[in-house]
Short mmCIF file of C-alpha atoms in Angstrom, two decimals:
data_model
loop_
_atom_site.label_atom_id
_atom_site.label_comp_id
_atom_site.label_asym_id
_atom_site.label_seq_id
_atom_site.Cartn_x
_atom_site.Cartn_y
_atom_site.Cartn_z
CA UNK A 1 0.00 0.00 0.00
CA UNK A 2 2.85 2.52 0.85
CA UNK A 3 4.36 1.46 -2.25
CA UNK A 4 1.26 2.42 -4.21
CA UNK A 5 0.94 5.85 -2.40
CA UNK A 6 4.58 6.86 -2.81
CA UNK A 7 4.15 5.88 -6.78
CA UNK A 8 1.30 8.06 -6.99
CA UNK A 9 3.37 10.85 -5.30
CA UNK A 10 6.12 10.35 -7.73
CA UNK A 11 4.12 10.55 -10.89
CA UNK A 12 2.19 14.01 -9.36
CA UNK A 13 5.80 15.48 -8.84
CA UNK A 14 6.79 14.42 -12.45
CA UNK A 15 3.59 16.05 -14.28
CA UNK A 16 4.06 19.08 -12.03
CA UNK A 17 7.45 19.32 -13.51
CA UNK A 18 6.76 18.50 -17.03
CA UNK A 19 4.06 21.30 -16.83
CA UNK A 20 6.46 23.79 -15.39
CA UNK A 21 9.11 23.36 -18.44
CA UNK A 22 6.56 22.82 -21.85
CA UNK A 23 5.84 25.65 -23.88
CA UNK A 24 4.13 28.90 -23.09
CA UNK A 25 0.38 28.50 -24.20
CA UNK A 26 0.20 29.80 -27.46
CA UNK A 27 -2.90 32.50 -26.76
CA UNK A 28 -0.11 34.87 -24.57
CA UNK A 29 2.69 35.80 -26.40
CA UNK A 30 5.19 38.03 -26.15
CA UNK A 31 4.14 41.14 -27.59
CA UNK A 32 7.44 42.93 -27.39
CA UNK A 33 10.12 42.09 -30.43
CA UNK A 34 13.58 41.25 -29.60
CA UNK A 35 16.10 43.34 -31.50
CA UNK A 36 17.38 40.07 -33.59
CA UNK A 37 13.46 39.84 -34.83
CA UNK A 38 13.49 44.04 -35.55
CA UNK A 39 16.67 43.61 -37.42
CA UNK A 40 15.10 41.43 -39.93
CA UNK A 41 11.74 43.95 -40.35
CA UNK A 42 11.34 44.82 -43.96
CA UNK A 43 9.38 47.95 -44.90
CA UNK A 44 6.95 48.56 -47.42
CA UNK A 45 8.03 51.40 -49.28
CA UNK A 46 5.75 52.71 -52.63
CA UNK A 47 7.33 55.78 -54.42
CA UNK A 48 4.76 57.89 -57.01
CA UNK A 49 6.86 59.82 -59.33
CA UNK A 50 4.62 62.39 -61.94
CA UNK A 51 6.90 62.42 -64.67
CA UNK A 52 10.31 61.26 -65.64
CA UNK A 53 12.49 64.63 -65.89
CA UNK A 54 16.13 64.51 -64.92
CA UNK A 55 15.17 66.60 -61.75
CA UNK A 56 12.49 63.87 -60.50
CA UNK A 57 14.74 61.21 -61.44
CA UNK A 58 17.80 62.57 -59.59
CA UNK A 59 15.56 62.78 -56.32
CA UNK A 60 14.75 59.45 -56.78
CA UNK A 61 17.44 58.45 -57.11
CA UNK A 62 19.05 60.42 -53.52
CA UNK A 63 15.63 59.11 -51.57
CA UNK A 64 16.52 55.28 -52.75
CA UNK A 65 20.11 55.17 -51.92
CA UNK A 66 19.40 56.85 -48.73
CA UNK A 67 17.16 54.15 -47.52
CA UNK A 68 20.00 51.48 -48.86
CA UNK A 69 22.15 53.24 -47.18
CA UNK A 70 20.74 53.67 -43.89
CA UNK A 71 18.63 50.29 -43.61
CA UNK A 72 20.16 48.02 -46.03
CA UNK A 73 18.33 44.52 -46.96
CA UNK A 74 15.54 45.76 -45.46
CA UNK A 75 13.29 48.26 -48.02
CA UNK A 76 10.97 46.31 -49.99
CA UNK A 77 10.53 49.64 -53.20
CA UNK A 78 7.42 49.90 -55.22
CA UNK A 79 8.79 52.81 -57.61
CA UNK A 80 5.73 53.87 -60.10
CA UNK A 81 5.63 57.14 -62.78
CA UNK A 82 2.91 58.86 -63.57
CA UNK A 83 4.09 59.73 -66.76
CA UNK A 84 2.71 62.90 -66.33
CA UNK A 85 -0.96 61.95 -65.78
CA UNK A 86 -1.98 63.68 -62.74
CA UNK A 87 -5.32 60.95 -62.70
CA UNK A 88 -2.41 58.08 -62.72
CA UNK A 89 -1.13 59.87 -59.71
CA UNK A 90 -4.16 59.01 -57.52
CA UNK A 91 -4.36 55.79 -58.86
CA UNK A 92 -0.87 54.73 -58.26
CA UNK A 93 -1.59 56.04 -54.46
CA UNK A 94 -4.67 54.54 -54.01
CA UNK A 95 -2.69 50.83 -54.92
CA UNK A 96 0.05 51.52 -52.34
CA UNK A 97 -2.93 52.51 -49.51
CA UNK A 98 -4.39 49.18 -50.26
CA UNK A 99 -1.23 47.44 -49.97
CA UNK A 100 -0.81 49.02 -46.63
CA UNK A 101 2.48 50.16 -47.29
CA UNK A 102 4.57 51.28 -44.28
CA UNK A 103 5.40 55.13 -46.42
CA UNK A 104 4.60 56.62 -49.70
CA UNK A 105 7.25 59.06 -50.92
CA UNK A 106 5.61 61.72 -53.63
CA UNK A 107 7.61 63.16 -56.39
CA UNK A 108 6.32 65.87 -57.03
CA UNK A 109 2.58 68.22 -56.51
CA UNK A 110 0.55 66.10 -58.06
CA UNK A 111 1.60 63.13 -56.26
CA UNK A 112 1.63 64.74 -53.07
CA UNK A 113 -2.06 66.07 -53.20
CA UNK A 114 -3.10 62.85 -54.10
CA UNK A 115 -1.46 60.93 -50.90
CA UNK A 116 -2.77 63.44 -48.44
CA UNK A 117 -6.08 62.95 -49.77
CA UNK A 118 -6.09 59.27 -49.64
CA UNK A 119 -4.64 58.41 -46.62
CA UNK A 120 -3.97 60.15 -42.85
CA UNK A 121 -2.42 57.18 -40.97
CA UNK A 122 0.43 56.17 -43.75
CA UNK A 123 3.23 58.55 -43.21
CA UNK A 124 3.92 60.60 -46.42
CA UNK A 125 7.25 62.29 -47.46
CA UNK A 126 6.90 64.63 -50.50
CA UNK A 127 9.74 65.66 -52.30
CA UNK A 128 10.64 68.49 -55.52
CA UNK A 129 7.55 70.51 -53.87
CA UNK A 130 7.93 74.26 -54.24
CA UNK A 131 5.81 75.26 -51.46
CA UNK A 132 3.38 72.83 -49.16
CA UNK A 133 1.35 75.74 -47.92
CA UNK A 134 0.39 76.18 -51.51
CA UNK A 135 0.05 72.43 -52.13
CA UNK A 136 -1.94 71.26 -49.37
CA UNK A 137 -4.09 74.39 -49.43
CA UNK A 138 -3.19 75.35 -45.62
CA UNK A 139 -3.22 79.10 -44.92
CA UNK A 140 -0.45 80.76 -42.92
CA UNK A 141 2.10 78.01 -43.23
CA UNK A 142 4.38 78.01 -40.61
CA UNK A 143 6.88 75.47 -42.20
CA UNK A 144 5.50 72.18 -39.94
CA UNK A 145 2.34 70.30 -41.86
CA UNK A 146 1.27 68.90 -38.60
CA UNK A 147 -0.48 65.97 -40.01
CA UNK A 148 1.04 62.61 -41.59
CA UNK A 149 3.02 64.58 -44.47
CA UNK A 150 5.97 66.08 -44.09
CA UNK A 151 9.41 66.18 -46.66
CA UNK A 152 11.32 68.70 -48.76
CA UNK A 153 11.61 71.43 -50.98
CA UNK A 154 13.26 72.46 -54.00
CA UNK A 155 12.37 76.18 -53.69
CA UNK A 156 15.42 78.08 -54.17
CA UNK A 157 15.09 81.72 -52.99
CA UNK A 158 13.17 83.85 -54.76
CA UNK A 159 14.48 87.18 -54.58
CA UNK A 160 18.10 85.87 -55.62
CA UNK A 161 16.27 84.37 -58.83
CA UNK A 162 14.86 88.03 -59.61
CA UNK A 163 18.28 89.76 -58.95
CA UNK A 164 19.91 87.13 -61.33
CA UNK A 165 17.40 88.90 -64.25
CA UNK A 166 19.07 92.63 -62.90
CA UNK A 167 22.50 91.24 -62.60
CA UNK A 168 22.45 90.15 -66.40
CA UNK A 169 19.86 92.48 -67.88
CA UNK A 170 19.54 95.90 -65.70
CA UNK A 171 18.31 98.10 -68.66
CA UNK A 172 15.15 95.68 -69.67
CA UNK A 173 11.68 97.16 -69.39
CA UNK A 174 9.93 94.12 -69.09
CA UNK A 175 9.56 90.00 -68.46
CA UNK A 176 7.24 88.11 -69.17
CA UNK A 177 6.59 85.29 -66.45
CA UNK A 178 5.39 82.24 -68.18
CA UNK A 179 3.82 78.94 -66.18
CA UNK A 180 1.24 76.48 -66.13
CA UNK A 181 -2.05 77.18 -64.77
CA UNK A 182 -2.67 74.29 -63.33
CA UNK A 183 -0.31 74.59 -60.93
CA UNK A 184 -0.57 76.40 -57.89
CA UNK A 185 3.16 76.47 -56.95
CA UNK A 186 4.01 78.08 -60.17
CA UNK A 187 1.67 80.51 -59.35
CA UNK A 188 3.26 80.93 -56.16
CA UNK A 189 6.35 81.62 -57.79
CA UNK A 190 5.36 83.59 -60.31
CA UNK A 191 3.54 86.30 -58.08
CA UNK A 192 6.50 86.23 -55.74
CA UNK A 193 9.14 86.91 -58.41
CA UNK A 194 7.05 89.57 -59.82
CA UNK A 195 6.78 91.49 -56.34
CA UNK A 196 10.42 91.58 -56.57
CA UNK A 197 11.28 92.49 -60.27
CA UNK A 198 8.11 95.04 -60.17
CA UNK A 199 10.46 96.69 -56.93
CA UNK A 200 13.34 96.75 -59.14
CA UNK A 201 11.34 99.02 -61.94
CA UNK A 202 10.49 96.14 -63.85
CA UNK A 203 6.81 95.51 -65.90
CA UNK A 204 5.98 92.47 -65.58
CA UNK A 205 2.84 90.67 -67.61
CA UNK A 206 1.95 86.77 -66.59
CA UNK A 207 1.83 84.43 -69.20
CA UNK A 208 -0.24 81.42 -67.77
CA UNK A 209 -0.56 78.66 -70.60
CA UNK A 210 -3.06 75.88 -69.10
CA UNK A 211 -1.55 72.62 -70.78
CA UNK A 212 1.27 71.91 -73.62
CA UNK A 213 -1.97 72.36 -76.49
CA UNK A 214 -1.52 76.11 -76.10
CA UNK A 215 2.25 76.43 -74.36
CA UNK A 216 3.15 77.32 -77.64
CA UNK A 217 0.72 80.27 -78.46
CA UNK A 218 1.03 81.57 -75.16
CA UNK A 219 5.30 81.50 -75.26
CA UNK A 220 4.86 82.77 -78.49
CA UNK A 221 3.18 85.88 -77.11
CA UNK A 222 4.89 86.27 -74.23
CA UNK A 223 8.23 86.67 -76.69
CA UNK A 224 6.20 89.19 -78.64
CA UNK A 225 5.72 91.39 -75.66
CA UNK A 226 8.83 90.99 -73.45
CA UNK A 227 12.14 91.41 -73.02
CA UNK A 228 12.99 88.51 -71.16
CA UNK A 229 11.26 85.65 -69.97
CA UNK A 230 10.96 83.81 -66.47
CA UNK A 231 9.54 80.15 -66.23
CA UNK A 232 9.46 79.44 -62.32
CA UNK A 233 9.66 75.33 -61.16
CA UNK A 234 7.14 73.94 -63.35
CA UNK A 235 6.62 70.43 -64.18
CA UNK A 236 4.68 70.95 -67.33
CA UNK A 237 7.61 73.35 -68.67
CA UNK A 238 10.08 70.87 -67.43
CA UNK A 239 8.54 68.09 -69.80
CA UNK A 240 8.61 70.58 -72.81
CA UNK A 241 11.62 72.71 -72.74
CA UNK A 242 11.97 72.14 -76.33
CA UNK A 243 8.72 74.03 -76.95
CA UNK A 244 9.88 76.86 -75.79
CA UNK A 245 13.13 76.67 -76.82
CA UNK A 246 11.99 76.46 -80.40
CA UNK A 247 10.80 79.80 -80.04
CA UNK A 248 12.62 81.22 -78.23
CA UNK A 249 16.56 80.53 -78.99
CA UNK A 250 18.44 82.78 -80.01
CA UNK A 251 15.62 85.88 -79.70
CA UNK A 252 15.01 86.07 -76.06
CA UNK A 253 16.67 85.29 -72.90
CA UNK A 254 14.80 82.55 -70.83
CA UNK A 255 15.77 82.56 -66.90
CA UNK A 256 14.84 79.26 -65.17
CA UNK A 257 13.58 78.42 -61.73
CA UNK A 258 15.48 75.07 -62.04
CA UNK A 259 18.66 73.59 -63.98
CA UNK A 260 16.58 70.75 -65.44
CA UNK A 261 14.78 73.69 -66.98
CA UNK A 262 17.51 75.76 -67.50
CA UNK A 263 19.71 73.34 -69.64
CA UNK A 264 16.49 72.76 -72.05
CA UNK A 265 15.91 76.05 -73.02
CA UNK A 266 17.33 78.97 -70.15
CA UNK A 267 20.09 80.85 -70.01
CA UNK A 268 20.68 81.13 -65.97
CA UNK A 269 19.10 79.67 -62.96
CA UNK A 270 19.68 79.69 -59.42
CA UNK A 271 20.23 75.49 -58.94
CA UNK A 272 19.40 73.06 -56.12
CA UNK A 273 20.72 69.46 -56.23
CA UNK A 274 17.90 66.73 -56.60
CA UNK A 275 19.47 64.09 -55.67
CA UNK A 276 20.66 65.88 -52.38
CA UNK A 277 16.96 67.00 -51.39
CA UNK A 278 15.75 63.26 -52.20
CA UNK A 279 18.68 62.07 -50.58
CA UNK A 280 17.50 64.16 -47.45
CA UNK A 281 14.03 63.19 -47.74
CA UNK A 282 15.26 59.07 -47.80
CA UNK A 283 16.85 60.11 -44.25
CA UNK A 284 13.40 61.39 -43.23
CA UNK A 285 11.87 58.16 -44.07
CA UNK A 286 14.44 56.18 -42.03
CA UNK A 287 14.03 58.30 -39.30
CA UNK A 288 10.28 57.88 -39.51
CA UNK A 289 10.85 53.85 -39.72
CA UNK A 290 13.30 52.36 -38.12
CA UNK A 291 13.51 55.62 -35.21
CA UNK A 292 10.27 55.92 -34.36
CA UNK A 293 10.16 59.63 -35.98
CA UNK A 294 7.21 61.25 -35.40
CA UNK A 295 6.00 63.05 -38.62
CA UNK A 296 3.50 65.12 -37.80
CA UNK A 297 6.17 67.40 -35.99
CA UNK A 298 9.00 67.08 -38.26
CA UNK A 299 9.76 70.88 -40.26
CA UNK A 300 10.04 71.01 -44.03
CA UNK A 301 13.30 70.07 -45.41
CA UNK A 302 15.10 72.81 -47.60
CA UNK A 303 18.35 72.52 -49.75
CA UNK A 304 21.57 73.25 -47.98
CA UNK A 305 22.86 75.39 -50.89
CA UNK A 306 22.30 76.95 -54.11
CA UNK A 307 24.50 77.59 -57.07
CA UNK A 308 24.06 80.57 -59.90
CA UNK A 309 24.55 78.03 -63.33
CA UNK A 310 24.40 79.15 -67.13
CA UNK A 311 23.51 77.10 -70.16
CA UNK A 312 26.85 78.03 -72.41
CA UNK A 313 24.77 76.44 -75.80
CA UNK A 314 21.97 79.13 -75.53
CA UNK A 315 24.22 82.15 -74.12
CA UNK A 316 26.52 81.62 -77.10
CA UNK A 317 23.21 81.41 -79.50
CA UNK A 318 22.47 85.01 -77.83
CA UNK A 319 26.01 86.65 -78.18
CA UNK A 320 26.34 86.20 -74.14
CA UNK A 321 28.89 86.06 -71.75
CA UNK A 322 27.80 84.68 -68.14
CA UNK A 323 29.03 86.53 -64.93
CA UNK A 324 30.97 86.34 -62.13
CA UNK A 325 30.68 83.51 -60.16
CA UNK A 326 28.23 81.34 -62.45
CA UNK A 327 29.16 77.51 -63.28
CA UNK A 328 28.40 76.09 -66.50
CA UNK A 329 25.52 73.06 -66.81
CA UNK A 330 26.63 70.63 -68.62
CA UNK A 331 24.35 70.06 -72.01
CA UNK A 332 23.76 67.11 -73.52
#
């Protein structure tokens, strides 16, 4: 009988121990990831770019090898264009909010507009926007969206790009400030470089063409009437440089809110680097992922310099000799 009891004690200690050393029951798991399991996290990562232009493509190109850079092996890219269809834009967005990506990175207005409409809980990073006040339509801008969008600018200062028209032509009468309608940071630009040339004793006129089916008529007039032309950061003009170039090469100097622009069909700009601002913006994004960032509080992101450049092919085709201090864009 003892022998029986003690055998039943045994077997009770042995299932008491077995039960303290299986396996965790499998409804209460550790919530909390060890860093070996965070180290192999791969992000989602969909980029909507509206057009390919040199300029885009460069800050593409910086916002991809800064995420390579920073969390190599583990971005998982989705890189789409637009081609220049601002309805493709929302439509390329729309795929990456159903995919749940972990951050859409939009190249450009168009793209930009479109993510903030279609999502508030994905963090967006814009990039090669002029001004986000204008863009996002929020009055007063202080420089902070405040919401899930935040990223850079390619803005270069405005005033310098109106004192680059008086440093080359100071006896001119007037400019002509052509852009596309349809976009509000040209517009932005325009009516900011016109405040400044109108205080130097300029006239200024504004040439607004609303797509490229009458960017030629409206260049065309602009010529006509002016003595030299501005075309601010514009994404429309960007894609059709040679359109105004045909006209305007070798009769009228063209000063360019942008190099991309400027080597097409300018003779002077005041230039940002792409690459660095998307370069910048791919910091942002690591930051944002692998940090914690929060992005409703981080500022807008502006170029750390800017460089006075001149297109040698179209000062030569105007009898021109660039200033001081002006580097030379190379022209392919």
């Amino acid at each position: 009988m003892k022998k029986r009891i003690l055998a039943l004690a045994l077997a009770a200690l042995m299932l008491l121990a077995l039960t303290a050393c299986g396996p965790k029951e499998a409804n209460t798991p550790d919530p909390t990831p060890t860093p070996e399991q965070m180290e192999g996290t791969v992000y989602k990562i969909g980029i909507c770019q509206l057009a390919p232009h040199p300029a885009l493509d460069a800050a593409t190109e910086g916002f991809i090898d800064a995420l390579n850079a920073l969390l190599p092996g583990q971005v998982d890219i989705d890189n789409q264009n637009a081609a220049g269809d601002t309805p493709t834009c929302a439509t390329i967005i729309n795929g990456f909010v159903s995919s749940d990506v972990d951050l859409i990175m939009a190249n450009a207005t168009a793209p930009l507009q479109a993510a903030a409409s279609a999502t508030d809980s994905i963090p967006v990073l814009g990039t090669s926007i002029t001004e986000y006040g204008v863009a996002l339509g929020i009055e007063n801008f202080s420089g902070t969206v405040g919401s899930n969008v935040s990223g850079t600018s390619d803005l270069a200062p405005l005033d310098q790009q109106a004192a680059m028209i008086q440093e080359w032509y100071p006896d001119a009468e007037t400019v002509g400030l052509v852009y596309c309608s349809a976009e509000p940071n040209s517009q932005y630009q325009v009516d900011n470089v016109q405040t400044y040339l109108e205080g130097m004793g300029y006239a200024c006129t504004q040439y607004p063409f609303s797509d490229t089916n009458d960017m030629a008529s409206v260049v065309q007039s602009a010529v006509d009437n002016s003595d030299v032309l501005y075309v601010p950061t514009d994404n429309t003009a960007a894609n059709n440089t040679g359109i105004i170039n045909n006209i305007c090469q070798g009769v009228i100097p063209v000063f360019a809110g942008e190099e991309g622009i400027c080597g097409g069909c300018g003779i002077a700009t005041l230039s940002i680097s792409y690459y660095d601002i998307g370069y910048k913006t791919g910091e942002m994004a690591a930051e944002i992922l692998d940090n914690g960032g929060d992005i409703s509080t981080m500022a807008i992101e502006y170029a750390p310099q800017f460089v006075k450049k001149y297109n040698p092919v179209t000062c030569e085709a105007l009898g021109l000799t660039a200033p001081e201090g002006y580097e030379a864009i190379t022209v392919e």
